[in-house]
């Protein structure tokens, strides 16, 4: 059976809830209250869904100087996948209760492991509930699986690699809101502005007003306008901490533009060195 590799629609997933090869991962998280997502999961979640905590499972918060959500340790992440019952052949579906950014972080983590069968629930939990689809408060007991693999480090860039990328004519897309990119507002980081040479495409522009992703054709047209004739492998995505940047990479792959890279530390990592330049304005 062909897998879902970017998005899956709620009605399609609802028909696959009993499939033994499908693992659903609830990625709800709030920066304002890091425990809120897990508490909400305990109360109600998609049937069978395990819980992924952004800072405990999808980041390595012990790393300093690598932004607010440092890329996780490979061994720890593989161990967590195994605990969730995920093997390289598992169809993984990630969801959150917002715009899909946290779910996209898990999507990209798995993609960098070479895992193809991973998708984000289009419209997230809100659309699932709006359609009247089932929920559960029963905590799953996944059967542990085996997962051996390695991150493709060529798709993960640090600040020095980003500087070299820009010097070589590569594209750096900053997914933050325009006012943060311009340096007019900065609610999370101590310095406002952006990496000189970056271009701004707010990640929310990947979505329709309904909260679902735009069509592949529409996304392809919009990204092609940014990329010109350059290959998608020449694109590096960034944001504040390397989370919403994954939303951009998911949208690009939905548009058939595969191979984009991630500036893992993003803006919060860039500004840890005061010698690095900061730009403001459009």
PDB file of N, CA and C in Angstrom, residues 49-118:
ATOM      1  N   UNK A  49      -3.285   7.517  19.612  1.00  0.00           N
ATOM      2  CA  UNK A  49      -2.170   8.446  19.426  1.00  0.00           C
ATOM      3  C   UNK A  49      -1.225   8.462  20.623  1.00  0.00           C
ATOM      4  N   UNK A  50       0.079   8.388  20.336  1.00  0.00           N
ATOM      5  CA  UNK A  50       1.101   8.605  21.360  1.00  0.00           C
ATOM      6  C   UNK A  50       1.394  10.102  21.414  1.00  0.00           C
ATOM      7  N   UNK A  51       2.141  10.540  22.432  1.00  0.00           N
ATOM      8  CA  UNK A  51       2.401  11.970  22.593  1.00  0.00           C
ATOM      9  C   UNK A  51       3.878  12.299  22.424  1.00  0.00           C
ATOM     10  N   UNK A  52       4.157  13.338  21.622  1.00  0.00           N
ATOM     11  CA  UNK A  52       5.516  13.843  21.437  1.00  0.00           C
ATOM     12  C   UNK A  52       5.608  15.250  22.002  1.00  0.00           C
ATOM     13  N   UNK A  53       6.511  15.440  22.943  1.00  0.00           N
ATOM     14  CA  UNK A  53       6.721  16.747  23.568  1.00  0.00           C
ATOM     15  C   UNK A  53       7.839  17.467  22.805  1.00  0.00           C
ATOM     16  N   UNK A  54       7.549  18.687  22.354  1.00  0.00           N
ATOM     17  CA  UNK A  54       8.519  19.408  21.529  1.00  0.00           C
ATOM     18  C   UNK A  54       9.893  19.503  22.188  1.00  0.00           C
ATOM     19  N   UNK A  55       9.921  19.821  23.478  1.00  0.00           N
ATOM     20  CA  UNK A  55      11.216  20.071  24.131  1.00  0.00           C
ATOM     21  C   UNK A  55      11.845  18.813  24.712  1.00  0.00           C
ATOM     22  N   UNK A  56      11.055  17.823  25.006  1.00  0.00           N
ATOM     23  CA  UNK A  56      11.593  16.579  25.568  1.00  0.00           C
ATOM     24  C   UNK A  56      11.929  15.554  24.489  1.00  0.00           C
ATOM     25  N   UNK A  57      11.105  15.480  23.451  1.00  0.00           N
ATOM     26  CA  UNK A  57      11.232  14.416  22.459  1.00  0.00           C
ATOM     27  C   UNK A  57      11.750  14.886  21.100  1.00  0.00           C
ATOM     28  N   UNK A  58      11.421  16.128  20.726  1.00  0.00           N
ATOM     29  CA  UNK A  58      11.740  16.608  19.383  1.00  0.00           C
ATOM     30  C   UNK A  58      12.856  17.654  19.394  1.00  0.00           C
ATOM     31  N   UNK A  59      13.504  17.824  20.540  1.00  0.00           N
ATOM     32  CA  UNK A  59      14.623  18.760  20.695  1.00  0.00           C
ATOM     33  C   UNK A  59      15.572  18.190  21.742  1.00  0.00           C
ATOM     34  N   UNK A  60      16.776  18.757  21.794  1.00  0.00           N
ATOM     35  CA  UNK A  60      17.723  18.428  22.871  1.00  0.00           C
ATOM     36  C   UNK A  60      18.046  19.724  23.593  1.00  0.00           C
ATOM     37  N   UNK A  61      17.278  19.996  24.660  1.00  0.00           N
ATOM     38  CA  UNK A  61      17.379  21.276  25.340  1.00  0.00           C
ATOM     39  C   UNK A  61      18.683  21.429  26.133  1.00  0.00           C
ATOM     40  N   UNK A  62      19.478  20.363  26.203  1.00  0.00           N
ATOM     41  CA  UNK A  62      20.765  20.444  26.911  1.00  0.00           C
ATOM     42  C   UNK A  62      21.843  21.109  26.067  1.00  0.00           C
ATOM     43  N   UNK A  63      21.598  21.241  24.772  1.00  0.00           N
ATOM     44  CA  UNK A  63      22.590  21.871  23.895  1.00  0.00           C
ATOM     45  C   UNK A  63      22.472  23.383  23.995  1.00  0.00           C
ATOM     46  N   UNK A  64      23.586  24.043  24.221  1.00  0.00           N
ATOM     47  CA  UNK A  64      23.583  25.499  24.381  1.00  0.00           C
ATOM     48  C   UNK A  64      24.200  26.162  23.157  1.00  0.00           C
ATOM     49  N   UNK A  65      23.698  27.326  22.834  1.00  0.00           N
ATOM     50  CA  UNK A  65      24.200  28.069  21.688  1.00  0.00           C
ATOM     51  C   UNK A  65      23.629  27.601  20.366  1.00  0.00           C
ATOM     52  N   UNK A  66      22.661  26.679  20.406  1.00  0.00           N
ATOM     53  CA  UNK A  66      22.077  26.128  19.175  1.00  0.00           C
ATOM     54  C   UNK A  66      20.604  26.492  19.033  1.00  0.00           C
ATOM     55  N   UNK A  67      20.234  27.614  19.625  1.00  0.00           N
ATOM     56  CA  UNK A  67      18.867  28.092  19.500  1.00  0.00           C
ATOM     57  C   UNK A  67      17.952  27.581  20.590  1.00  0.00           C
ATOM     58  N   UNK A  68      16.708  28.057  20.538  1.00  0.00           N
ATOM     59  CA  UNK A  68      15.742  27.710  21.592  1.00  0.00           C
ATOM     60  C   UNK A  68      15.268  26.275  21.531  1.00  0.00           C
ATOM     61  N   UNK A  69      15.320  25.654  20.364  1.00  0.00           N
ATOM     62  CA  UNK A  69      14.908  24.245  20.227  1.00  0.00           C
ATOM     63  C   UNK A  69      15.969  23.483  19.440  1.00  0.00           C
ATOM     64  N   UNK A  70      17.090  23.171  20.091  1.00  0.00           N
ATOM     65  CA  UNK A  70      18.186  22.497  19.388  1.00  0.00           C
ATOM     66  C   UNK A  70      17.751  21.143  18.813  1.00  0.00           C
ATOM     67  N   UNK A  71      18.332  20.798  17.679  1.00  0.00           N
ATOM     68  CA  UNK A  71      18.050  19.513  17.031  1.00  0.00           C
ATOM     69  C   UNK A  71      18.318  18.382  18.015  1.00  0.00           C
ATOM     70  N   UNK A  72      17.455  17.365  18.066  1.00  0.00           N
ATOM     71  CA  UNK A  72      17.616  16.308  19.076  1.00  0.00           C
ATOM     72  C   UNK A  72      18.814  15.408  18.806  1.00  0.00           C
ATOM     73  N   UNK A  73      19.234  14.761  19.860  1.00  0.00           N
ATOM     74  CA  UNK A  73      20.273  13.731  19.748  1.00  0.00           C
ATOM     75  C   UNK A  73      19.722  12.547  18.958  1.00  0.00           C
ATOM     76  N   UNK A  74      20.504  12.053  18.030  1.00  0.00           N
ATOM     77  CA  UNK A  74      20.040  10.975  17.147  1.00  0.00           C
ATOM     78  C   UNK A  74      19.635   9.727  17.924  1.00  0.00           C
ATOM     79  N   UNK A  75      20.481   9.302  18.859  1.00  0.00           N
ATOM     80  CA  UNK A  75      20.195   8.068  19.603  1.00  0.00           C
ATOM     81  C   UNK A  75      18.945   8.212  20.463  1.00  0.00           C
ATOM     82  N   UNK A  76      18.789   9.384  21.090  1.00  0.00           N
ATOM     83  CA  UNK A  76      17.618   9.607  21.931  1.00  0.00           C
ATOM     84  C   UNK A  76      16.346   9.629  21.092  1.00  0.00           C
ATOM     85  N   UNK A  77      16.419  10.227  19.912  1.00  0.00           N
ATOM     86  CA  UNK A  77      15.240  10.287  19.045  1.00  0.00           C
ATOM     87  C   UNK A  77      14.870   8.901  18.529  1.00  0.00           C
ATOM     88  N   UNK A  78      15.866   8.125  18.135  1.00  0.00           N
ATOM     89  CA  UNK A  78      15.593   6.756  17.675  1.00  0.00           C
ATOM     90  C   UNK A  78      14.977   5.920  18.793  1.00  0.00           C
ATOM     91  N   UNK A  79      15.479   6.108  20.004  1.00  0.00           N
ATOM     92  CA  UNK A  79      14.927   5.367  21.147  1.00  0.00           C
ATOM     93  C   UNK A  79      13.457   5.727  21.368  1.00  0.00           C
ATOM     94  N   UNK A  80      13.148   7.006  21.200  1.00  0.00           N
ATOM     95  CA  UNK A  80      11.755   7.434  21.373  1.00  0.00           C
ATOM     96  C   UNK A  80      10.865   6.841  20.281  1.00  0.00           C
ATOM     97  N   UNK A  81      11.344   6.841  19.047  1.00  0.00           N
ATOM     98  CA  UNK A  81      10.571   6.219  17.964  1.00  0.00           C
ATOM     99  C   UNK A  81      10.266   4.761  18.291  1.00  0.00           C
ATOM    100  N   UNK A  82      11.255   4.058  18.787  1.00  0.00           N
ATOM    101  CA  UNK A  82      11.090   2.644  19.125  1.00  0.00           C
ATOM    102  C   UNK A  82      10.050   2.467  20.230  1.00  0.00           C
ATOM    103  N   UNK A  83      10.085   3.350  21.224  1.00  0.00           N
ATOM    104  CA  UNK A  83       9.095   3.289  22.305  1.00  0.00           C
ATOM    105  C   UNK A  83       7.680   3.536  21.792  1.00  0.00           C
ATOM    106  N   UNK A  84       7.567   4.377  20.786  1.00  0.00           N
ATOM    107  CA  UNK A  84       6.258   4.673  20.209  1.00  0.00           C
ATOM    108  C   UNK A  84       5.781   3.577  19.264  1.00  0.00           C
ATOM    109  N   UNK A  85       6.609   2.580  19.021  1.00  0.00           N
ATOM    110  CA  UNK A  85       6.218   1.507  18.119  1.00  0.00           C
ATOM    111  C   UNK A  85       6.447   1.822  16.653  1.00  0.00           C
ATOM    112  N   UNK A  86       7.369   2.748  16.386  1.00  0.00           N
ATOM    113  CA  UNK A  86       7.642   3.168  15.009  1.00  0.00           C
ATOM    114  C   UNK A  86       8.892   2.470  14.494  1.00  0.00           C
ATOM    115  N   UNK A  87       8.766   1.809  13.368  1.00  0.00           N
ATOM    116  CA  UNK A  87       9.885   1.196  12.662  1.00  0.00           C
ATOM    117  C   UNK A  87      10.020   1.888  11.308  1.00  0.00           C
ATOM    118  N   UNK A  88      11.073   1.599  10.529  1.00  0.00           N
ATOM    119  CA  UNK A  88      11.220   2.250   9.220  1.00  0.00           C
ATOM    120  C   UNK A  88      10.060   1.978   8.253  1.00  0.00           C
ATOM    121  N   UNK A  89       9.274   0.933   8.488  1.00  0.00           N
ATOM    122  CA  UNK A  89       8.155   0.623   7.591  1.00  0.00           C
ATOM    123  C   UNK A  89       6.819   1.187   8.079  1.00  0.00           C
ATOM    124  N   UNK A  90       6.818   1.843   9.238  1.00  0.00           N
ATOM    125  CA  UNK A  90       5.579   2.367   9.811  1.00  0.00           C
ATOM    126  C   UNK A  90       5.082   3.591   9.050  1.00  0.00           C
ATOM    127  N   UNK A  91       3.777   3.665   8.863  1.00  0.00           N
ATOM    128  CA  UNK A  91       3.161   4.901   8.382  1.00  0.00           C
ATOM    129  C   UNK A  91       2.905   5.793   9.588  1.00  0.00           C
ATOM    130  N   UNK A  92       3.589   6.918   9.652  1.00  0.00           N
ATOM    131  CA  UNK A  92       3.448   7.849  10.775  1.00  0.00           C
ATOM    132  C   UNK A  92       2.563   9.011  10.351  1.00  0.00           C
ATOM    133  N   UNK A  93       1.668   9.413  11.244  1.00  0.00           N
ATOM    134  CA  UNK A  93       0.844  10.604  11.032  1.00  0.00           C
ATOM    135  C   UNK A  93       1.003  11.500  12.251  1.00  0.00           C
ATOM    136  N   UNK A  94       1.388  12.745  12.019  1.00  0.00           N
ATOM    137  CA  UNK A  94       1.581  13.711  13.102  1.00  0.00           C
ATOM    138  C   UNK A  94       0.489  14.772  13.039  1.00  0.00           C
ATOM    139  N   UNK A  95       0.065  15.240  14.207  1.00  0.00           N
ATOM    140  CA  UNK A  95      -0.909  16.334  14.231  1.00  0.00           C
ATOM    141  C   UNK A  95      -0.654  17.213  15.446  1.00  0.00           C
ATOM    142  N   UNK A  96      -1.161  18.450  15.374  1.00  0.00           N
ATOM    143  CA  UNK A  96      -1.194  19.320  16.541  1.00  0.00           C
ATOM    144  C   UNK A  96      -2.528  20.054  16.535  1.00  0.00           C
ATOM    145  N   UNK A  97      -2.692  21.020  17.431  1.00  0.00           N
ATOM    146  CA  UNK A  97      -3.979  21.720  17.501  1.00  0.00           C
ATOM    147  C   UNK A  97      -3.853  23.150  17.003  1.00  0.00           C
ATOM    148  N   UNK A  98      -2.743  23.413  16.283  1.00  0.00           N
ATOM    149  CA  UNK A  98      -2.541  24.751  15.753  1.00  0.00           C
ATOM    150  C   UNK A  98      -2.472  24.731  14.242  1.00  0.00           C
ATOM    151  N   UNK A  99      -1.402  25.289  13.722  1.00  0.00           N
ATOM    152  CA  UNK A  99      -1.254  25.458  12.276  1.00  0.00           C
ATOM    153  C   UNK A  99      -0.439  24.347  11.622  1.00  0.00           C
ATOM    154  N   UNK A 100      -0.063  23.346  12.406  1.00  0.00           N
ATOM    155  CA  UNK A 100       0.692  22.224  11.855  1.00  0.00           C
ATOM    156  C   UNK A 100       2.191  22.338  11.999  1.00  0.00           C
ATOM    157  N   UNK A 101       2.677  23.404  12.634  1.00  0.00           N
ATOM    158  CA  UNK A 101       4.124  23.625  12.691  1.00  0.00           C
ATOM    159  C   UNK A 101       4.840  22.595  13.566  1.00  0.00           C
ATOM    160  N   UNK A 102       4.257  22.248  14.712  1.00  0.00           N
ATOM    161  CA  UNK A 102       4.920  21.269  15.584  1.00  0.00           C
ATOM    162  C   UNK A 102       4.874  19.894  14.927  1.00  0.00           C
ATOM    163  N   UNK A 103       3.743  19.568  14.313  1.00  0.00           N
ATOM    164  CA  UNK A 103       3.649  18.305  13.585  1.00  0.00           C
ATOM    165  C   UNK A 103       4.652  18.256  12.441  1.00  0.00           C
ATOM    166  N   UNK A 104       4.867  19.398  11.789  1.00  0.00           N
ATOM    167  CA  UNK A 104       5.837  19.458  10.691  1.00  0.00           C
ATOM    168  C   UNK A 104       7.260  19.244  11.185  1.00  0.00           C
ATOM    169  N   UNK A 105       7.543  19.648  12.419  1.00  0.00           N
ATOM    170  CA  UNK A 105       8.863  19.384  12.997  1.00  0.00           C
ATOM    171  C   UNK A 105       9.116  17.872  13.070  1.00  0.00           C
ATOM    172  N   UNK A 106       8.127  17.102  13.557  1.00  0.00           N
ATOM    173  CA  UNK A 106       8.281  15.647  13.592  1.00  0.00           C
ATOM    174  C   UNK A 106       8.390  15.099  12.178  1.00  0.00           C
ATOM    175  N   UNK A 107       7.580  15.632  11.262  1.00  0.00           N
ATOM    176  CA  UNK A 107       7.646  15.205   9.855  1.00  0.00           C
ATOM    177  C   UNK A 107       9.072  15.351   9.326  1.00  0.00           C
ATOM    178  N   UNK A 108       9.686  16.509   9.576  1.00  0.00           N
ATOM    179  CA  UNK A 108      11.019  16.737   9.015  1.00  0.00           C
ATOM    180  C   UNK A 108      12.083  15.905   9.736  1.00  0.00           C
ATOM    181  N   UNK A 109      11.943  15.714  11.030  1.00  0.00           N
ATOM    182  CA  UNK A 109      12.869  14.830  11.756  1.00  0.00           C
ATOM    183  C   UNK A 109      12.899  13.448  11.107  1.00  0.00           C
ATOM    184  N   UNK A 110      11.723  12.912  10.825  1.00  0.00           N
ATOM    185  CA  UNK A 110      11.652  11.594  10.199  1.00  0.00           C
ATOM    186  C   UNK A 110      12.152  11.628   8.759  1.00  0.00           C
ATOM    187  N   UNK A 111      11.837  12.698   8.041  1.00  0.00           N
ATOM    188  CA  UNK A 111      12.293  12.800   6.665  1.00  0.00           C
ATOM    189  C   UNK A 111      13.826  12.811   6.592  1.00  0.00           C
ATOM    190  N   UNK A 112      14.461  13.493   7.541  1.00  0.00           N
ATOM    191  CA  UNK A 112      15.932  13.559   7.562  1.00  0.00           C
ATOM    192  C   UNK A 112      16.534  12.207   7.943  1.00  0.00           C
ATOM    193  N   UNK A 113      15.732  11.354   8.573  1.00  0.00           N
ATOM    194  CA  UNK A 113      16.162   9.971   8.821  1.00  0.00           C
ATOM    195  C   UNK A 113      15.988   9.101   7.569  1.00  0.00           C
ATOM    196  N   UNK A 114      15.363   9.656   6.535  1.00  0.00           N
ATOM    197  CA  UNK A 114      15.082   8.880   5.329  1.00  0.00           C
ATOM    198  C   UNK A 114      13.732   8.193   5.360  1.00  0.00           C
ATOM    199  N   UNK A 115      12.895   8.554   6.343  1.00  0.00           N
ATOM    200  CA  UNK A 115      11.576   7.937   6.498  1.00  0.00           C
ATOM    201  C   UNK A 115      10.606   8.617   5.530  1.00  0.00           C
ATOM    202  N   UNK A 116      10.084   7.876   4.571  1.00  0.00           N
ATOM    203  CA  UNK A 116       9.202   8.450   3.563  1.00  0.00           C
ATOM    204  C   UNK A 116       7.739   8.486   4.016  1.00  0.00           C
ATOM    205  N   UNK A 117       7.304   7.436   4.706  1.00  0.00           N
ATOM    206  CA  UNK A 117       5.883   7.300   5.042  1.00  0.00           C
ATOM    207  C   UNK A 117       5.545   8.060   6.322  1.00  0.00           C
ATOM    208  N   UNK A 118       5.602   9.388   6.214  1.00  0.00           N
ATOM    209  CA  UNK A 118       5.213  10.245   7.330  1.00  0.00           C
ATOM    210  C   UNK A 118       4.445  11.426   6.758  1.00  0.00           C
TER     211      UNK A 118
END
